[in-house]
Tab-separated table of C-alpha atoms and ligand atoms in Angstrom:
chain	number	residue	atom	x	y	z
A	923	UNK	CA	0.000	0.000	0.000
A	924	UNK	CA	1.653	3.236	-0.726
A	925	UNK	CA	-0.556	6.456	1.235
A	926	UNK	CA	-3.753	6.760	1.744
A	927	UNK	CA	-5.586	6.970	-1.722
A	928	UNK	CA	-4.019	4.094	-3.682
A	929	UNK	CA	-5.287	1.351	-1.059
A	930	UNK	CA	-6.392	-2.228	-1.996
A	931	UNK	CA	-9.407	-1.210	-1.618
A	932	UNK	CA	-8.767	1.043	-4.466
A	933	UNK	CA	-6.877	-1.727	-6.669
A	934	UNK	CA	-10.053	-4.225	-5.934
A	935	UNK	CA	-12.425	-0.679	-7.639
A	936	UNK	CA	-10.002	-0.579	-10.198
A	937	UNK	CA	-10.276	-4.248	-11.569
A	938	UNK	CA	-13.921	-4.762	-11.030
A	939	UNK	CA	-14.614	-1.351	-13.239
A	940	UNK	CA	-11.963	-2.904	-15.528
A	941	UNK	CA	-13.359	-6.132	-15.570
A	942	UNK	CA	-16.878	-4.584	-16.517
A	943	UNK	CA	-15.440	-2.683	-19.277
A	944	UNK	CA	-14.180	-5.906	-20.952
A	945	UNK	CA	-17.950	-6.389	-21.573
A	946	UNK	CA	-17.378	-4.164	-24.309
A	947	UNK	CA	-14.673	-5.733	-26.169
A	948	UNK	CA	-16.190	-9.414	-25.622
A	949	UNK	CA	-19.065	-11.023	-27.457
A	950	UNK	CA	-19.843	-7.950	-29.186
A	951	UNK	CA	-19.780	-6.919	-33.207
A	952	UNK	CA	-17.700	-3.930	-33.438
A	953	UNK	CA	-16.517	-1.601	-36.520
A	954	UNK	CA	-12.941	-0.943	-37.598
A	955	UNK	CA	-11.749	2.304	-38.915
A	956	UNK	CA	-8.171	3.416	-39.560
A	957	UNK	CA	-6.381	6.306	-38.004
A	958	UNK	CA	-3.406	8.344	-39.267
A	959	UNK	CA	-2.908	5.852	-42.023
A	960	UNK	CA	-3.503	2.334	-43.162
A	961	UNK	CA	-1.494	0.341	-40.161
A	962	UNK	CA	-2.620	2.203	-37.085
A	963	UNK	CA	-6.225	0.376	-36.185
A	964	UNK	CA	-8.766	2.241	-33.750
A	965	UNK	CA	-12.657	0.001	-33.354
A	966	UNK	CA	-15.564	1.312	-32.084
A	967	UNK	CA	-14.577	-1.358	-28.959
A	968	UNK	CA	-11.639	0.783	-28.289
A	969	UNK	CA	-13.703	3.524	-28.106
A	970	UNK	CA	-16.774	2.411	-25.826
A	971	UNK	CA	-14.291	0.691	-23.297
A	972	UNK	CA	-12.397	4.174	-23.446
A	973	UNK	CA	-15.643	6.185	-22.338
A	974	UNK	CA	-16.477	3.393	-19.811
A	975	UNK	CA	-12.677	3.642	-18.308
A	976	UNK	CA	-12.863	7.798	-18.137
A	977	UNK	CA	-16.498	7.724	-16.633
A	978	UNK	CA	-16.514	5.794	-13.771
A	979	UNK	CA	-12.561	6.062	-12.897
A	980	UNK	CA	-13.320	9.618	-12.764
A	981	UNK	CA	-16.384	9.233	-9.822
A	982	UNK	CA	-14.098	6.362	-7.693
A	983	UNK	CA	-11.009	10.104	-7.625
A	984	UNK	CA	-12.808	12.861	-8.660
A	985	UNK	CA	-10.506	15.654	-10.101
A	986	UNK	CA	-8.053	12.776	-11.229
A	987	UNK	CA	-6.821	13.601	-14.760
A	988	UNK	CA	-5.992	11.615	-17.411
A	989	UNK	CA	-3.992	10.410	-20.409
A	990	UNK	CA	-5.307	8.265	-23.000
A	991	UNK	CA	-4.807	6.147	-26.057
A	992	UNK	CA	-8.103	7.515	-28.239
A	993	UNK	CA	-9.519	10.758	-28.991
A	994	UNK	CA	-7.008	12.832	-27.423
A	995	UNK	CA	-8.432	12.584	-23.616
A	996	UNK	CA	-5.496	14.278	-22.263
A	997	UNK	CA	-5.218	16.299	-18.756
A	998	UNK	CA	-1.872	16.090	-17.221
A	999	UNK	CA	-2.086	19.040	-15.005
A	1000	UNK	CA	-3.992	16.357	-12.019
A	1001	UNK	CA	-1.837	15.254	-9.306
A	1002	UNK	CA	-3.414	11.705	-9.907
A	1003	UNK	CA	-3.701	10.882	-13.341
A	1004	UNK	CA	-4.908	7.656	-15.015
A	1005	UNK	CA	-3.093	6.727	-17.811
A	1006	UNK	CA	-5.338	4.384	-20.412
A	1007	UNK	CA	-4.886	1.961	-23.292
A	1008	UNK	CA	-8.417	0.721	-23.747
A	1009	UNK	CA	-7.295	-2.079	-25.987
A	1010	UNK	CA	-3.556	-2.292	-26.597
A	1011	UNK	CA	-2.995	-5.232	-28.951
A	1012	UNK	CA	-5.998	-3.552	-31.634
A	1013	UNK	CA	-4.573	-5.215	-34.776
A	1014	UNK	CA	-4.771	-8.833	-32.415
A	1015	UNK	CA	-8.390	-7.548	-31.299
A	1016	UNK	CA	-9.561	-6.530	-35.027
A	1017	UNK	CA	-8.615	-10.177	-36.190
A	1018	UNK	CA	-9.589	-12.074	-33.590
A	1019	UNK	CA	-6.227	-12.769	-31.931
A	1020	UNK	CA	-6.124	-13.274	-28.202
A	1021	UNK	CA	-3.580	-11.241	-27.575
A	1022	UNK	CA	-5.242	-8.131	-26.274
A	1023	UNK	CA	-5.857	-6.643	-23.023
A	1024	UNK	CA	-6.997	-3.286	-21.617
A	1025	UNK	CA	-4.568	-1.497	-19.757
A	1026	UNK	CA	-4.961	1.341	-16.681
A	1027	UNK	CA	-1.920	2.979	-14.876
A	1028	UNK	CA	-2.752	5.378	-12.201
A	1029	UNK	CA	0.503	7.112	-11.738
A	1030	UNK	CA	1.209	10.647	-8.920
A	1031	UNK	CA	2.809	13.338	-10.763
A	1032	UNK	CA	5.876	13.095	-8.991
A	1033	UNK	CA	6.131	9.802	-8.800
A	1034	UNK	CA	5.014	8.000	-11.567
A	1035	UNK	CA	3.217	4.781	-11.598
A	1036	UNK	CA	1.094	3.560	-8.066
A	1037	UNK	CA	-1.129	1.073	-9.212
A	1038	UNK	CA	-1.350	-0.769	-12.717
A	1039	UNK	CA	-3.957	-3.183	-14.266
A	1040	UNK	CA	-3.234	-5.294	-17.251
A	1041	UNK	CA	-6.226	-7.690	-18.027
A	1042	UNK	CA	-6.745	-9.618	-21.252
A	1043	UNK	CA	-10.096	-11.412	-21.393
A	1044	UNK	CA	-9.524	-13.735	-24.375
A	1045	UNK	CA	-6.483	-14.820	-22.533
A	1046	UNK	CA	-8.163	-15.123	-19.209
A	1047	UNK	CA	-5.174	-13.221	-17.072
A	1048	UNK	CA	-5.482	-10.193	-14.944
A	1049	UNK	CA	-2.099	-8.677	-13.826
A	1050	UNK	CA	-1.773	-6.121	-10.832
A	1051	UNK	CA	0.454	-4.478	-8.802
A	1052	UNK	CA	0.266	-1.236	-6.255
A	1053	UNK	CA	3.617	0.287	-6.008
A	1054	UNK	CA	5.612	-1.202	-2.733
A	1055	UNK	CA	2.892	-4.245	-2.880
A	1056	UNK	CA	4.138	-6.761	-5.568
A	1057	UNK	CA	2.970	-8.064	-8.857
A	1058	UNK	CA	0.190	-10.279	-9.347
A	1059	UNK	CA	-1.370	-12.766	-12.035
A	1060	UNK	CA	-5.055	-14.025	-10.894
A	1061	UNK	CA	-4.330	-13.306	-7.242
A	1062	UNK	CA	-1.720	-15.010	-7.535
A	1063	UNK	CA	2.102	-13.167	-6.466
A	1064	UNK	CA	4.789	-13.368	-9.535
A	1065	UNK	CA	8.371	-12.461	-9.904
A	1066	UNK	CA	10.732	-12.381	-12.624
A	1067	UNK	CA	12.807	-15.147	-14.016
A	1068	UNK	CA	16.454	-15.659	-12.686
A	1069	UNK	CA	17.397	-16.499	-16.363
A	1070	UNK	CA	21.109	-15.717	-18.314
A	1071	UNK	CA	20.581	-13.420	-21.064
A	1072	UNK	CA	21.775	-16.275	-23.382
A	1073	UNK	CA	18.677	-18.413	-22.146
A	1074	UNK	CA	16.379	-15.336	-22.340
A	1075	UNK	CA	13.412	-15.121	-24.719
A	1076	UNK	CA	13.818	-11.570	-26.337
A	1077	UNK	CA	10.269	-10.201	-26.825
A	1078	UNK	CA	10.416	-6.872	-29.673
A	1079	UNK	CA	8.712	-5.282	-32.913
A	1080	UNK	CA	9.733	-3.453	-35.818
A	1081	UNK	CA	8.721	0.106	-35.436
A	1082	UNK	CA	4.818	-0.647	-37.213
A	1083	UNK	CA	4.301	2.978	-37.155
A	1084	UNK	CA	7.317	4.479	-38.114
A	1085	UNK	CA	8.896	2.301	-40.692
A	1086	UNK	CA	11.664	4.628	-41.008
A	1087	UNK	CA	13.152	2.797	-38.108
A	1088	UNK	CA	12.493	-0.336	-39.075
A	1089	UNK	CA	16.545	-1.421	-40.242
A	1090	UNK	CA	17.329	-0.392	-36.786
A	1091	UNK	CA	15.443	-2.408	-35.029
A	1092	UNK	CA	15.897	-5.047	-36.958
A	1093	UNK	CA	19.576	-4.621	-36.632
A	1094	UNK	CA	19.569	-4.381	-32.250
A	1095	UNK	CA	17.116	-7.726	-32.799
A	1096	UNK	CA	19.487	-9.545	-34.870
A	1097	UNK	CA	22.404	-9.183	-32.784
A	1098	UNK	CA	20.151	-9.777	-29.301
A	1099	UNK	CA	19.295	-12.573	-31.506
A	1100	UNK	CA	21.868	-14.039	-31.989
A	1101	UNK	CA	23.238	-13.915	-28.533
A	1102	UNK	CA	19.985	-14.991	-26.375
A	1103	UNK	CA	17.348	-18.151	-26.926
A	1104	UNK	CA	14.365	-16.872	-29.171
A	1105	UNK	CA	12.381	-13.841	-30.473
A	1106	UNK	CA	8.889	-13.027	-30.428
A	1107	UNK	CA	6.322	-10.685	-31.302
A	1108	UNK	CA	2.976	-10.774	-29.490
A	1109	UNK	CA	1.801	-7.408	-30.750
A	1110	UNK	CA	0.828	-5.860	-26.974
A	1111	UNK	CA	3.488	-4.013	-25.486
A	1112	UNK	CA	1.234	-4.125	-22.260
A	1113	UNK	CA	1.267	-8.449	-22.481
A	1114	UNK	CA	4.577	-8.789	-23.093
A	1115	UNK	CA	5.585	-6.792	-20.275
A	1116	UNK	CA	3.894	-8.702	-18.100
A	1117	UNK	CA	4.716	-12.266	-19.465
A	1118	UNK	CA	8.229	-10.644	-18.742
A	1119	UNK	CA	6.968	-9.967	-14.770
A	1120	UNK	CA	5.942	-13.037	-14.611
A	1121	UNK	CA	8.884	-14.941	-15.149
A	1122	UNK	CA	8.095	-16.566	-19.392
A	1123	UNK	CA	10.509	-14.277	-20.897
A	1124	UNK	CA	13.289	-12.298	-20.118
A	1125	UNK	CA	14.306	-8.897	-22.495
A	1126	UNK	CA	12.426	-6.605	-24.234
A	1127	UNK	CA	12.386	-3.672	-26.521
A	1128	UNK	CA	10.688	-1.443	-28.543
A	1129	UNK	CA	11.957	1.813	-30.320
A	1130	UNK	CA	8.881	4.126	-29.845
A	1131	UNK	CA	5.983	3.129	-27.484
A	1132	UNK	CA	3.351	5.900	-25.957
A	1133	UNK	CA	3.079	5.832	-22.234
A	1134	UNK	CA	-0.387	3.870	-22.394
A	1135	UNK	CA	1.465	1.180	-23.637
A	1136	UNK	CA	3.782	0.889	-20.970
A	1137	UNK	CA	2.929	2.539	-17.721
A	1138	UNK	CA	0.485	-0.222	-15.599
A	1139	UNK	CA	3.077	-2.671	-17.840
A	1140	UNK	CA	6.388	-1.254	-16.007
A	1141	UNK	CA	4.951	-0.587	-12.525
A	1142	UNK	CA	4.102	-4.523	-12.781
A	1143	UNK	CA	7.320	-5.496	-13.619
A	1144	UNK	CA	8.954	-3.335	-11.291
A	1145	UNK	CA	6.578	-4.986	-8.338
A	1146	UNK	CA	7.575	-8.456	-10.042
A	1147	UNK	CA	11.266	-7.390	-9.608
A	1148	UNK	CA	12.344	-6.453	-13.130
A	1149	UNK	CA	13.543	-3.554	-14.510
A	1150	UNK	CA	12.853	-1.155	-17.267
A	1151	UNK	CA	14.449	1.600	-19.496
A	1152	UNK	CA	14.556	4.774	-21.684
A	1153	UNK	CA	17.258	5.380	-24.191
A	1154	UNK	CA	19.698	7.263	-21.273
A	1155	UNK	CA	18.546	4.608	-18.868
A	1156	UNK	CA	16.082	6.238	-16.760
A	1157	UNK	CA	12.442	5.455	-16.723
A	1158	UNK	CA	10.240	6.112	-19.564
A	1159	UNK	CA	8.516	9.175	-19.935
A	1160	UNK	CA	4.709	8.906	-18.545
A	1161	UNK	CA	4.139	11.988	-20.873
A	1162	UNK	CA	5.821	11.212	-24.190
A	1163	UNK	CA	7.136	8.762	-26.874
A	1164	UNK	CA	10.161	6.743	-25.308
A	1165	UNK	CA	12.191	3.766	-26.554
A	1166	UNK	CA	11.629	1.110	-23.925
A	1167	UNK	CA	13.898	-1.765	-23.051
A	1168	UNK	CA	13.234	-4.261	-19.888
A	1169	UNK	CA	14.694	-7.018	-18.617
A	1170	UNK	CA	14.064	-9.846	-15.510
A	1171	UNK	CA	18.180	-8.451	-13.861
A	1172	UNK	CA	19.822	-5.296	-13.722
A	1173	UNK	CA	22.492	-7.042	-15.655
A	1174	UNK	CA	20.813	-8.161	-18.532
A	1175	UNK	CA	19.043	-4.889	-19.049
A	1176	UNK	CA	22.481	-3.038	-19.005
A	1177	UNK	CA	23.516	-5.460	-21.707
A	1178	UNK	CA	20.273	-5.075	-23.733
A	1179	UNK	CA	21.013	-1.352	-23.430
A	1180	UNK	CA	24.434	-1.164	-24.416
A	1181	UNK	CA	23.163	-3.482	-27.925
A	1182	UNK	CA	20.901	-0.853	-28.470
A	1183	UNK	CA	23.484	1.896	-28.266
A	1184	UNK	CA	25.602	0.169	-30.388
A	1185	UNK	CA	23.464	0.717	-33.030
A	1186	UNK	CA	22.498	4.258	-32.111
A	1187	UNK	CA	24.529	7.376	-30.806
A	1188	UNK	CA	21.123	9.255	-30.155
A	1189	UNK	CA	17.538	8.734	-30.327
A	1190	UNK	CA	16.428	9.642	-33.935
A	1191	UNK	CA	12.627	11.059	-32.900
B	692	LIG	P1	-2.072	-0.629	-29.841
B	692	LIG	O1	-2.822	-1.817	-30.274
B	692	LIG	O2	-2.586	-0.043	-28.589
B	692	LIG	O3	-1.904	0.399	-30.928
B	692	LIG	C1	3.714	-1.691	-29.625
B	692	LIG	O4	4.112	-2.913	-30.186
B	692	LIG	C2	2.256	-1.420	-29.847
B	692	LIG	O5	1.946	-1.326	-31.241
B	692	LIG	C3	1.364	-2.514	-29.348
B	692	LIG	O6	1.249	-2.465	-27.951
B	692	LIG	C4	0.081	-2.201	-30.100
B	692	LIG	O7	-0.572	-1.112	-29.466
B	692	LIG	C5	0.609	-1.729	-31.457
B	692	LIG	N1	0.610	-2.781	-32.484
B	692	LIG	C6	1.007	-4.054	-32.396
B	692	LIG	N2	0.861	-4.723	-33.553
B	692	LIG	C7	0.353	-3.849	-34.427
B	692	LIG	C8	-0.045	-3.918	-35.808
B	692	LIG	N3	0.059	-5.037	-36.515
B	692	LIG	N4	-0.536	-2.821	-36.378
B	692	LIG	C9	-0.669	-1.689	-35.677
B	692	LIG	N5	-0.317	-1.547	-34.367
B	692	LIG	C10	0.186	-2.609	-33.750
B	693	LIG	CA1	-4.671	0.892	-28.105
């Protein structure tokens, strides 16, 4: 528990509004439009579980702001602001790939993340953690692997929107590649975060994510004991674009880091 707003009390609100929200991305016919060009995907689901999210978050802390995904809901000028993806993983969602999950960060201005919610229906797994409290999967408590970066699984994309950065990536994957167990690409920054928390895979990056795809993400896998990145090795932004990397030991995300460096002096956005 970590003072007196962000309680369990609060955390047990939090999931039961999220968990009524999924109601609107499950069993329902939606529409698909795109946004800002043919490979960024927003549905009508997105949208609905959005206005659910912002309505009744806002009566359990009124005068909370917030910063989400769709629609540009932004108000960062809150001490308390919720930070919203209502369906990371949309290209998953739109195609009927389990892979998707709503995801709701309350972070303090000063402080950054206190409470985070990941929960993907289709997938049946709700992850949660308040800051100082642990990480949890269904209830249950999880932790990081202890796994050598050689034996890690290496979890990454290609830049979708901005292909431009595409040989990059594709460059820091190859060599992480080469020297760790396997790749993969779920297509939810928010999932693979938390597969990473609890304990399935070990590294991760991605050259440009928003905050709503990381921020109830990272405070779970700092609860589950991992750690995660900027570029200059601080932690991400909760108000702009950052290049994320995480990993399950200090060590291995100082390694992951310095591949990524190798193939860039600076961030290029
Ligand atoms: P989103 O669904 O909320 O847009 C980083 O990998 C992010 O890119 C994911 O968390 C997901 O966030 C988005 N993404 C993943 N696969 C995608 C695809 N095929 N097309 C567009 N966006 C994708
Ligand atoms: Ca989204």
């Amino acid at each position: 528990m970590s003072g007196s707003i962000i309680s369990e009390n609060t955390l047990q609100s939090v999931i039961s509004i999220v968990k009524e929200a999924s109601s609107l991305m499950v069993g329902k016919g939606y529409e698909v439009f795109e946004k800002d060009g043919f490979a960024n995907l927003v549905t009508s689901s997105d949208i609905a579980v959005q206005e659910f999210l912002t309505g009744r978050l806002s009566e359990l802390l009124p005068g909370s702001g917030f910063i989400c995904e769709e629609e540009d809901f932004h108000d960062t000028s809150k001490e308390l602001i919720w930070i919203i993806d209502p369906i990371d993983g949309t290209a998953n969602y739109s195609r009927g790939i389990a892979d998707c999950c709503i995801s709701v960060a309350l972070a303090k201005k000063d402080e950054g993340p206190v409470l985070g919610v990941v929960y993907s229906p289709a997938r049946g797994e709700l992850y949660s953690a308040i800051k100082g409290g642990g990480a949890f999967l269904n209830s249950k408590p999880v932790h990081v692997s202890d796994r050598p970066f050689e034996n890690g699984i290496f979890c990454c994309a290609m830049s979708t929107y901005r292909k431009e950065f595409a040989k990059t990536c594709s460059d820091i994957i190859y060599d992480v590649h080469m020297q760790s167990n396997d790749t993969r690409r779920w297509g939810s920054a928010a999932i693979e975060l938390c597969l990473l928390a609890s304990g399935f895979v070990e590294l991760y990056f991605e050259m440009r994510l928003q905050p709503w795809d990381y921020a109830a993400g990272a405070l779970i896998l700092s609860e589950a004991g991992g750690c995660i990145a900027s570029f200059d090795g601080k932690a991400p932004s909760l108000y702009a674009p950052s290049l994320v990397v995480a990993a399950n030991t200090p060590g291995n995300l100082q390694r992951l880091l310095g591949i990524v460096h190798d193939h860039m002096d600076s961030l290029p956005y």
